[in-house]
Tab-separated table of C-alpha atoms in Angstrom:
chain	number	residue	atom	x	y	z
G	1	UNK	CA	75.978	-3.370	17.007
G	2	UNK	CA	72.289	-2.458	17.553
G	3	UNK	CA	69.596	-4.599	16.078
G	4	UNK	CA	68.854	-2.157	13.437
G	5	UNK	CA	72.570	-1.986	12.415
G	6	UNK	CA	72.607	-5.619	12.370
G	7	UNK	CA	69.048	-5.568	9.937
G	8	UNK	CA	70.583	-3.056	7.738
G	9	UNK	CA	73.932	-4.951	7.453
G	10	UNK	CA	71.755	-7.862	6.724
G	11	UNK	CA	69.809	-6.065	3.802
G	12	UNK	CA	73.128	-4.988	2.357
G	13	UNK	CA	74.671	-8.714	2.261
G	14	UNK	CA	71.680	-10.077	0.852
G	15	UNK	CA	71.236	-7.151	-1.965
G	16	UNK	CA	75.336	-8.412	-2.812
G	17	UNK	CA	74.265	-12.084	-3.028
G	18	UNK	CA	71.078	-11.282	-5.221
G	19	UNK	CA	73.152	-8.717	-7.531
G	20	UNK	CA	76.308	-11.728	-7.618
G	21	UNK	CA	73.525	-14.687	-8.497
G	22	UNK	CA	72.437	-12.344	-11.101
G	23	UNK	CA	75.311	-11.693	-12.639
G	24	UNK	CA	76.428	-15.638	-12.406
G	25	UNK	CA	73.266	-16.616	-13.978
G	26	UNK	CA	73.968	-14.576	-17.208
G	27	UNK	CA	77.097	-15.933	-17.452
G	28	UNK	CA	75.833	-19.450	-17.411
G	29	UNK	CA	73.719	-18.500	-20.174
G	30	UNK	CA	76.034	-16.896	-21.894
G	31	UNK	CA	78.436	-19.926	-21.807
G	32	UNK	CA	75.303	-22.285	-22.850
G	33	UNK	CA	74.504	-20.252	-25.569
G	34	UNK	CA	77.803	-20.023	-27.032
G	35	UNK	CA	78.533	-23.604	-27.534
G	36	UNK	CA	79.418	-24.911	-23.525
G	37	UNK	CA	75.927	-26.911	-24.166
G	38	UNK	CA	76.769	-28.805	-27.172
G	39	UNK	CA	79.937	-29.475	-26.406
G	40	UNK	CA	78.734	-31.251	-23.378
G	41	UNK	CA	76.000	-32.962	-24.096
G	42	UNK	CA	75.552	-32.820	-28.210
G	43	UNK	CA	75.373	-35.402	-30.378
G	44	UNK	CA	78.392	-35.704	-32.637
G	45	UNK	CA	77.041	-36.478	-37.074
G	46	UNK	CA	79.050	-36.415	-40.086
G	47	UNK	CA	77.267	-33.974	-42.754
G	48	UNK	CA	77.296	-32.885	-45.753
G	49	UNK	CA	77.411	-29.317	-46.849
G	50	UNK	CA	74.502	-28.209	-48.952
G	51	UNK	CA	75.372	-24.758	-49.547
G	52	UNK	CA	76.039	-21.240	-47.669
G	53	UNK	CA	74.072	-19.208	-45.780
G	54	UNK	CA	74.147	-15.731	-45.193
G	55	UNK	CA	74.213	-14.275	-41.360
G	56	UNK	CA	74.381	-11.169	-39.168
G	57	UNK	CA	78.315	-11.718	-38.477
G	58	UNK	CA	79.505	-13.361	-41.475
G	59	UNK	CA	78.295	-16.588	-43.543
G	60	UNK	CA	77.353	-20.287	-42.658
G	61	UNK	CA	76.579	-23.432	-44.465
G	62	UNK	CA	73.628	-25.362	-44.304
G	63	UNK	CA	74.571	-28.863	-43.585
G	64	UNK	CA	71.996	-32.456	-44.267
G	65	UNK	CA	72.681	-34.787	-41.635
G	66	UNK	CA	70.831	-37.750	-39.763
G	67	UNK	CA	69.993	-37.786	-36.765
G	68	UNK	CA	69.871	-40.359	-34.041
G	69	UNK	CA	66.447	-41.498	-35.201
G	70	UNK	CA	67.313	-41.644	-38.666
G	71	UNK	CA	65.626	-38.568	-39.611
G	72	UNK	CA	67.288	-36.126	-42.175
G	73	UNK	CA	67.502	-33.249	-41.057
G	74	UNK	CA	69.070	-29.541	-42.148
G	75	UNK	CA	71.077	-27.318	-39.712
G	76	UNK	CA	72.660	-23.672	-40.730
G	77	UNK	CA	76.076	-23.678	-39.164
G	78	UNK	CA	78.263	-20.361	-38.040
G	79	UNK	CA	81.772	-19.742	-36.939
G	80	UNK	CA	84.102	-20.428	-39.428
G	81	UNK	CA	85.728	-17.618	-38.586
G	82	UNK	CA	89.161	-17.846	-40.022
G	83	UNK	CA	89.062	-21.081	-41.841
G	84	UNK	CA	88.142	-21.678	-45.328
G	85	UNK	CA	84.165	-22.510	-45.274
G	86	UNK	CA	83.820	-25.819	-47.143
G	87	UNK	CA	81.754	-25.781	-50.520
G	88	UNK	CA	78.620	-27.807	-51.580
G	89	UNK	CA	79.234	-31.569	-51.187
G	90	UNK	CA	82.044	-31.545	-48.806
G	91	UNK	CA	81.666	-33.383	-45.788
G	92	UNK	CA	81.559	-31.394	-41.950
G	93	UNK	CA	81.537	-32.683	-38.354
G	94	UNK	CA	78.932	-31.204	-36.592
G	95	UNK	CA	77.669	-31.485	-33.063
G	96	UNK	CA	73.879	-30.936	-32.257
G	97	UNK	CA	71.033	-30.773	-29.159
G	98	UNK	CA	69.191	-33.945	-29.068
G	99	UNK	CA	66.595	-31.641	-28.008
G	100	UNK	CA	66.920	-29.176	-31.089
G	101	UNK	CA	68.908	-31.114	-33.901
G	102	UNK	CA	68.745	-27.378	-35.816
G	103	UNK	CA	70.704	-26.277	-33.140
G	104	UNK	CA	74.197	-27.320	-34.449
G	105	UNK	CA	77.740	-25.900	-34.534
G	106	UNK	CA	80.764	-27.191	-36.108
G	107	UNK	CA	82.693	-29.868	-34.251
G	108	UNK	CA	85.039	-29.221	-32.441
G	109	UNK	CA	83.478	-26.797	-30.421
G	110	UNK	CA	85.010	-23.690	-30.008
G	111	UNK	CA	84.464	-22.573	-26.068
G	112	UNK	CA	87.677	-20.814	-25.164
G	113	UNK	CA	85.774	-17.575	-25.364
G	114	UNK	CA	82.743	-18.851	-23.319
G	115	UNK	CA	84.804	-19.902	-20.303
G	116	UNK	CA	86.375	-16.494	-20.373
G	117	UNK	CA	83.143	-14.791	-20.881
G	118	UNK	CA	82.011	-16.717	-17.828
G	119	UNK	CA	85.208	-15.849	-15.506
G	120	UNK	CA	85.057	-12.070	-16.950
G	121	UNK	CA	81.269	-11.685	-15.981
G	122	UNK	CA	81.768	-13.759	-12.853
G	123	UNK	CA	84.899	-10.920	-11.818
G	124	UNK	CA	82.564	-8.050	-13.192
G	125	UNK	CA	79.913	-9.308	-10.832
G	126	UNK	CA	81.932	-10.036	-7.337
G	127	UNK	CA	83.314	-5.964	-8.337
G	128	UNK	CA	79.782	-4.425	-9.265
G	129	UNK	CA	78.235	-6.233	-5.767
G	130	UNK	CA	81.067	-5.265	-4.304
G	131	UNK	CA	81.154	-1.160	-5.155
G	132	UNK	CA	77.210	-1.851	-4.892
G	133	UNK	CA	77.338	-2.941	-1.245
G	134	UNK	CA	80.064	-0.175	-0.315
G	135	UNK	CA	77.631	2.689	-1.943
G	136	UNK	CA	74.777	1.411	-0.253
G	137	UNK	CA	76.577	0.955	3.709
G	138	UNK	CA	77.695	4.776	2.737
G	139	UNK	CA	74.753	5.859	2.506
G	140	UNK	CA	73.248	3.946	5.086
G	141	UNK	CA	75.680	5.155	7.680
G	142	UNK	CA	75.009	9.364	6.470
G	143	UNK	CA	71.126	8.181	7.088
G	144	UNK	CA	71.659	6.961	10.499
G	145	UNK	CA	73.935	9.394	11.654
G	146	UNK	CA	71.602	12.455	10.443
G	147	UNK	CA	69.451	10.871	12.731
């Protein structure tokens, strides 16, 4: 190969990295945003529900808990997606960031749909740099050979 075939190859492998890094960085977002966090590195409480709270994709409870400093503190929790939600007074495991105790979700955390959101957007990514790639060396090659 020429030098400029070489540069152009180049350019293509490094636009397929980029796109693939992109693509793996929104999944690792989407997995920390959908509970992989907490379940790592949360802090486990025992709460008590205080009452429900309405939400885009179905209802919550607000649960009182203490924190690791003693604080009280108030945290609306979501996904209770087929289980009964528990009523005022009842008590609820919860997990929460030590950073941002209103950051909270039921324990145990659910994450069987992050890890597949992560291995579906990690796929979609290797097959979109992929096609990506193949488009661009196409058209690369009818460039140089108009030439």
């Amino acid at each position: 190969m020429e030098r400029a075939e070489l540069r152009i190859v180049g350019a293509v492998v490094l636009l397929a990295i980029a796109g693939f890094a992109f693509v793996m960085a929104r999944a690792v977002v989407v997995a920390a945003s959908s509970g992989m966090y907490l379940k790592l590195r949360g802090v486990r409480a025992r709460g008590t529900c205080v009452g429900m709270v309405p939400g885009r994709y179905g209802s919550g409870v607000a649960v009182r808990f203490e924190d690791l400093a003693g604080t009280t503190r108030t945290a609306s929790v979501y996904g209770w997606n087929g289980t009964l939600l528990p009523e005022a007074g009842d008590p609820v495991e919860i997990v929460y960031s030590r950073r941002n105790p209103r950051n909270a979700d039921r324990w145990p955390v659910r994450t069987q749909n992050a890890v597949g959101n992560v291995l579906y957007l990690g796929l979609c990514g290797l097959v979109i740099a992929a096609l990506g790639a193949g488009a661009l060396w196409v058209a690369v090659l009818a460039a140089w050979s108009a030439f």
